[in-house]
Tab-separated table of C-alpha atoms and ligand atoms in Angstrom:
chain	number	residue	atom	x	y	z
A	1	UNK	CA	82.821	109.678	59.705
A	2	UNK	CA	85.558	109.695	62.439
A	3	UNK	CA	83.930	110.479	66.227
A	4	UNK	CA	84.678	110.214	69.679
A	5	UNK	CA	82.528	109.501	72.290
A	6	UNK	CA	83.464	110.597	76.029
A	7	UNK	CA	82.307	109.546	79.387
A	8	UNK	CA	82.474	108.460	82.742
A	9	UNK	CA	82.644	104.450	83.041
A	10	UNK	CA	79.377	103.231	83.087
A	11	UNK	CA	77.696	106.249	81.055
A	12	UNK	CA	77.033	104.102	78.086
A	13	UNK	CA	79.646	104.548	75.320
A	14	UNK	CA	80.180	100.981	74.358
A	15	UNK	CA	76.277	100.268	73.791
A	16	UNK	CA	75.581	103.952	72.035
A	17	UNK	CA	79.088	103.111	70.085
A	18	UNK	CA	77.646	99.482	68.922
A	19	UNK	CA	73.998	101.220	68.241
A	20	UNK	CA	76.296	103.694	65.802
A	21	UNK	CA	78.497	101.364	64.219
A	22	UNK	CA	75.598	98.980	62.955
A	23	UNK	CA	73.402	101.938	61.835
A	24	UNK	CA	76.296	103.811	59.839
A	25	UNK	CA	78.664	100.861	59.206
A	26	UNK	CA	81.138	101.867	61.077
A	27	UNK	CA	83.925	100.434	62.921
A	28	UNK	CA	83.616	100.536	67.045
A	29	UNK	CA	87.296	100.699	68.533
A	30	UNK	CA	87.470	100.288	72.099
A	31	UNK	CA	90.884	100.528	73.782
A	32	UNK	CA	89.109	98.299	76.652
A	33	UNK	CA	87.810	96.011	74.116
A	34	UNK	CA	91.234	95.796	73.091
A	35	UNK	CA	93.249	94.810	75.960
A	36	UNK	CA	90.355	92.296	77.459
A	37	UNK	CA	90.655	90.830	74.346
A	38	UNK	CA	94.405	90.323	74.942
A	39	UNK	CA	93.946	89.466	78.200
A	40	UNK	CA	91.623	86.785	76.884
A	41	UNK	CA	94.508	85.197	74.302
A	42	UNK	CA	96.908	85.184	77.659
A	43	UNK	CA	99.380	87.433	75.639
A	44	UNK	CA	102.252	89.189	77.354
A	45	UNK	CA	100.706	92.863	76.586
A	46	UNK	CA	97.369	91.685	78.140
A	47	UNK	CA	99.199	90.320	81.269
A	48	UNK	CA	101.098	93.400	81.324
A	49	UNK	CA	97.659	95.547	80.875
A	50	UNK	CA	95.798	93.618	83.666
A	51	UNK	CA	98.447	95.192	86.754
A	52	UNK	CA	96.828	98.182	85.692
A	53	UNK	CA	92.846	97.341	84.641
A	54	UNK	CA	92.530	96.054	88.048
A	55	UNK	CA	94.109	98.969	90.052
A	56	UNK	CA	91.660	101.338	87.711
A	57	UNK	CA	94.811	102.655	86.666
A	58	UNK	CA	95.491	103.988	83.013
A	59	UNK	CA	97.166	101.139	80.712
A	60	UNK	CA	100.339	103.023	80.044
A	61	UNK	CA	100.020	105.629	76.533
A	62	UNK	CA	102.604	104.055	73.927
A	63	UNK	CA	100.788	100.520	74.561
A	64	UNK	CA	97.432	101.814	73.915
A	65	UNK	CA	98.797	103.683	70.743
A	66	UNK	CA	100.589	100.898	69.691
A	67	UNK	CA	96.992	98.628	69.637
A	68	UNK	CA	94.942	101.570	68.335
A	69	UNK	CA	97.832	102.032	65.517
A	70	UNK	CA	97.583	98.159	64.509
A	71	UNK	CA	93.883	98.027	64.044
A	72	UNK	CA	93.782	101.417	62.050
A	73	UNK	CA	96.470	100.475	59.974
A	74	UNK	CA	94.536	97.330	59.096
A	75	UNK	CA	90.889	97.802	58.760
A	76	UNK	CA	88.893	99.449	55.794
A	77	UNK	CA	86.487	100.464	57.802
A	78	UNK	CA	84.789	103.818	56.400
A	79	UNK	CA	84.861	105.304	60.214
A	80	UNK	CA	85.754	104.880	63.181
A	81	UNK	CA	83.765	105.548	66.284
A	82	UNK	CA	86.476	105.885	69.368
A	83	UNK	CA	84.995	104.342	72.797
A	84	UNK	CA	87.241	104.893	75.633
A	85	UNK	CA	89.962	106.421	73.586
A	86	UNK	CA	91.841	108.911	73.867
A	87	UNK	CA	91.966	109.189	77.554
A	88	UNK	CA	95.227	111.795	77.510
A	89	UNK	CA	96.501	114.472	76.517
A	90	UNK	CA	99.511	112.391	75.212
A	91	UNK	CA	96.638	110.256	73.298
A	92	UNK	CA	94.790	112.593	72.093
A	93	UNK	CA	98.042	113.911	70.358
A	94	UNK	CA	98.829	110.604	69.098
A	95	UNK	CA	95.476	109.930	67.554
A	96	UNK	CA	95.994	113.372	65.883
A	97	UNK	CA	99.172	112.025	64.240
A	98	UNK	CA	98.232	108.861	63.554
A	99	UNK	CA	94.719	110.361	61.630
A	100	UNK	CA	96.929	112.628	59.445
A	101	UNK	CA	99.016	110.002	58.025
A	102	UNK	CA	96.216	108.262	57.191
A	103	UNK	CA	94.505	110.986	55.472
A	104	UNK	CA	91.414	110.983	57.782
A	105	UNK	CA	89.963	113.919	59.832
A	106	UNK	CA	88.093	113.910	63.557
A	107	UNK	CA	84.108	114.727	62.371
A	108	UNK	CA	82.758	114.988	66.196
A	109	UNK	CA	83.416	114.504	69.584
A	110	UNK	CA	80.509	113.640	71.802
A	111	UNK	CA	80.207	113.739	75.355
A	112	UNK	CA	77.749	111.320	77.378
A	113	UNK	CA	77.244	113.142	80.829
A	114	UNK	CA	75.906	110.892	83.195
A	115	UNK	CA	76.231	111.724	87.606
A	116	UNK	CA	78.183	109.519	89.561
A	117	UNK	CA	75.087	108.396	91.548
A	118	UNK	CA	73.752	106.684	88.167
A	119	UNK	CA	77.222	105.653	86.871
A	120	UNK	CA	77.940	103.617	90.324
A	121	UNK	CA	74.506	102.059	90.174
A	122	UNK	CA	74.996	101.090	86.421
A	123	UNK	CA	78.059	99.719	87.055
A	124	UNK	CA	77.227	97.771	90.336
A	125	UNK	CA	74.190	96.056	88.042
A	126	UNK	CA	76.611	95.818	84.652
A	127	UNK	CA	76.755	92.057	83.662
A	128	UNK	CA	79.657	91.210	80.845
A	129	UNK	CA	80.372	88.563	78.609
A	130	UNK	CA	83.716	87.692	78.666
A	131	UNK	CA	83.548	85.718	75.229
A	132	UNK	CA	81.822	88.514	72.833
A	133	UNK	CA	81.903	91.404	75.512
A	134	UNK	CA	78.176	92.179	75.190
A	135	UNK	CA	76.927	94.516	78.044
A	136	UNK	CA	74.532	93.562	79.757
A	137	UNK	CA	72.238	95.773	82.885
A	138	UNK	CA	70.858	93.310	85.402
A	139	UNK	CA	67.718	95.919	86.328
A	140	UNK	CA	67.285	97.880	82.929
A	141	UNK	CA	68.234	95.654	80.150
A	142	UNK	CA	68.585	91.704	81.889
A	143	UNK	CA	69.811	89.248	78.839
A	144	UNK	CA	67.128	86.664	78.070
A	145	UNK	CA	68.039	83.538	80.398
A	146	UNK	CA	69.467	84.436	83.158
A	147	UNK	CA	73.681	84.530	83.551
A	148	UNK	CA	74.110	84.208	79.600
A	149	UNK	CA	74.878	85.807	76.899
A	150	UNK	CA	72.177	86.374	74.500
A	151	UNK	CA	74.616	86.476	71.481
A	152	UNK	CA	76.910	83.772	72.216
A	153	UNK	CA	75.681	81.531	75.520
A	154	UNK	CA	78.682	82.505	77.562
A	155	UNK	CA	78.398	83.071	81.332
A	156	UNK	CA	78.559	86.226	81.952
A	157	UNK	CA	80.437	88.046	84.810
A	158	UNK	CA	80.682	91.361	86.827
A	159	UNK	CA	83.943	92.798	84.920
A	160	UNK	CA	86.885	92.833	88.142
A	161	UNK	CA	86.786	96.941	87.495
A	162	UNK	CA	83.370	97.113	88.432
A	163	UNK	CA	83.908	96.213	91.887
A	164	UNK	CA	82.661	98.829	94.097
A	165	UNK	CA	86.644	100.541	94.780
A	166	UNK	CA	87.744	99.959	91.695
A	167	UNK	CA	85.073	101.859	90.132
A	168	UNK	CA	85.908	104.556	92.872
A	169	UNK	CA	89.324	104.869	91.177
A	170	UNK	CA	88.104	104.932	87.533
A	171	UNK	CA	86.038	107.523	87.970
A	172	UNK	CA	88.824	109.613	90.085
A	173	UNK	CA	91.123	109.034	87.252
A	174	UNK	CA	88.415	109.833	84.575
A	175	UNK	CA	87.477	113.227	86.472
A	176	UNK	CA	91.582	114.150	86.500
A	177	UNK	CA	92.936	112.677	83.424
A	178	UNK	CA	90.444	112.364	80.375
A	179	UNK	CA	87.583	115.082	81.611
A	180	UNK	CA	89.951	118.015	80.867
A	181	UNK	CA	90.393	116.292	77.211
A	182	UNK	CA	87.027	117.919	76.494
A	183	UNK	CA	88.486	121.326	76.919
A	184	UNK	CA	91.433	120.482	74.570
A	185	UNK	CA	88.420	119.251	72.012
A	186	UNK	CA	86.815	122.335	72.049
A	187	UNK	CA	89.873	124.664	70.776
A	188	UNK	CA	90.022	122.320	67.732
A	189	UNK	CA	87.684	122.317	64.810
A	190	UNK	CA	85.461	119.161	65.027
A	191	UNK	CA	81.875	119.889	67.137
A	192	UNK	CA	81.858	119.024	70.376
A	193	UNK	CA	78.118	117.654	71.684
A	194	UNK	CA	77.924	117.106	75.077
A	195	UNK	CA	74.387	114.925	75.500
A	196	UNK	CA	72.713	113.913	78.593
A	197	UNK	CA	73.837	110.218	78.859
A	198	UNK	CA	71.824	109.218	82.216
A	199	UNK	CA	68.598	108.848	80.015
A	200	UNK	CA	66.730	105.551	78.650
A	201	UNK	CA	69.364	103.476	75.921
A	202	UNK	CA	66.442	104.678	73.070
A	203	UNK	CA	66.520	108.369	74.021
A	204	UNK	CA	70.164	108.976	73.908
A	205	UNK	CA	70.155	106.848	70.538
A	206	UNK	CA	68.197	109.113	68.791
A	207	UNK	CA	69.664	112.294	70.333
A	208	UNK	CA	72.800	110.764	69.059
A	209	UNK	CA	71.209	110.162	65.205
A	210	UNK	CA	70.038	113.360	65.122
A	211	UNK	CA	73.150	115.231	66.219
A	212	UNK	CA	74.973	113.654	64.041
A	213	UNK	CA	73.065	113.147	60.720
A	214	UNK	CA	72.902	117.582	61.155
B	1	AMP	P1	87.005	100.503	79.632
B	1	AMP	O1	86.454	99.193	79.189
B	1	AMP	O2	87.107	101.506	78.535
B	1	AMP	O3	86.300	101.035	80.852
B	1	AMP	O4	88.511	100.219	80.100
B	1	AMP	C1	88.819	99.332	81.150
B	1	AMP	C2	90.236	99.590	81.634
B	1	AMP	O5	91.164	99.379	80.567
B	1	AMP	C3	90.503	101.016	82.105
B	1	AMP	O6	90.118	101.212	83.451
B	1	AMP	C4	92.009	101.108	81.904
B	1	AMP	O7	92.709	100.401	82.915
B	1	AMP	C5	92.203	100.348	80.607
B	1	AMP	N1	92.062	101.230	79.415
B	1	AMP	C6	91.094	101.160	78.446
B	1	AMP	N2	91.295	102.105	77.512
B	1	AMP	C7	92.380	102.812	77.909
B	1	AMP	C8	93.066	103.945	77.376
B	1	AMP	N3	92.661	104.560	76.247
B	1	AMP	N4	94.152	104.397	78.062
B	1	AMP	C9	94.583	103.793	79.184
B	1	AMP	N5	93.975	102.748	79.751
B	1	AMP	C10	92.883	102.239	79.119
């Protein structure tokens, strides 16, 4: 199973994606994931990335294909579930081309629709690890001792793109760039599910199971 899963920053596609990927043994593959990860190892594409994570700005296309390409071409993993990628047109057309050499086929695309009221708040409150990249919420889900990491100890942070303007831009360039990507999803043949994201972690979970076990 190959899906997609859509939303705002903040609507909850990296903790729905992990939920997936451990239930179905899949393989999670966040772009962001990615190039924080980078960023981490101090390589020259991370430092290159960063000009942009911390404007809110889109990493430039061809670098984002070229990371998506490498772990593709490399795993064995029986799916994929895509968080925060595509984001353009120009991706969404390379993911298509990179799928069909590979032999594999887009099975759903799934929206998480959360307001902007609820997506600022989560993100003002959104606690990260910076070692494992766990998620954390500071009022809804708070990790066992305060400032650490329940999987790994690390002290966790408030990501620099969840600073109150820079999530102002994100969700700008979310609205104009990757929003109209839902349209181009629909004239293809793969579902697209658009779920209401702004409800408990558990709810949308088992919306989630259901629409896609169908
Ligand atoms: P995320 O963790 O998905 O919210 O991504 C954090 C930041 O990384 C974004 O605001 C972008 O600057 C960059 N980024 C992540 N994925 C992509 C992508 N598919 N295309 C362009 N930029 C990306």
């Amino acid at each position: 199973m190959d899906l997609i899963l859509f939303g705002a920053p903040g609507a909850g596609k990296g903790t729905q994606g992990a939920l997936l990927a451990a239930r179905y043994g899949l393989q999670r593959l966040s772009t962001g994931d990615l190039l924080r990860d980078a960023l981490g190892r101090g390589t020259p594409l991370g430092f290159e990335a960063k000009k942009f994570m911390d404007a809110g700005e889109l990493v430039p296309d061809d670098v984002i294909l070229g990371l998506v390409r490498e772990v593709m071409e490399s795993s064995d993993a029986a799916g994929f579930i895509f968080d925060g990628f595509p984001r353009t047109v120009a991706q969404a057309d390379g993911l298509a081309a990179l799928m069909e050499r590979l032999g594999r086929s887009l099975d759903a695309v799934v929206v998480l629709d959360v307001d902007d009221e609820t997506l600022v708040q989560r993100l003002a409150g959104r606690l990260s690890c910076p070692s494992c990249q766990a998620v954390y919420s500071q009022f809804a889900e708070p990790p066992q001792v305060p400032g650490k990491c329940d999987a790994c100890g690390a002290s966790l942070v408030q990501r620099e793109d969840d600073r109150p303007d820079t999530v102002r831009r994100r969700l700008a360039v979310y609205r104009e760039q990757t929003a109209p990507l839902i349209r181009h999803y629909r004239a293809l043949p793969a579902p697209v599910h658009v779920i209401d994201g702004a409800r408990p972690v558990d709810a949308v979970q088992m919306e989630l199971r259901t629409l896609l076990e169908q």
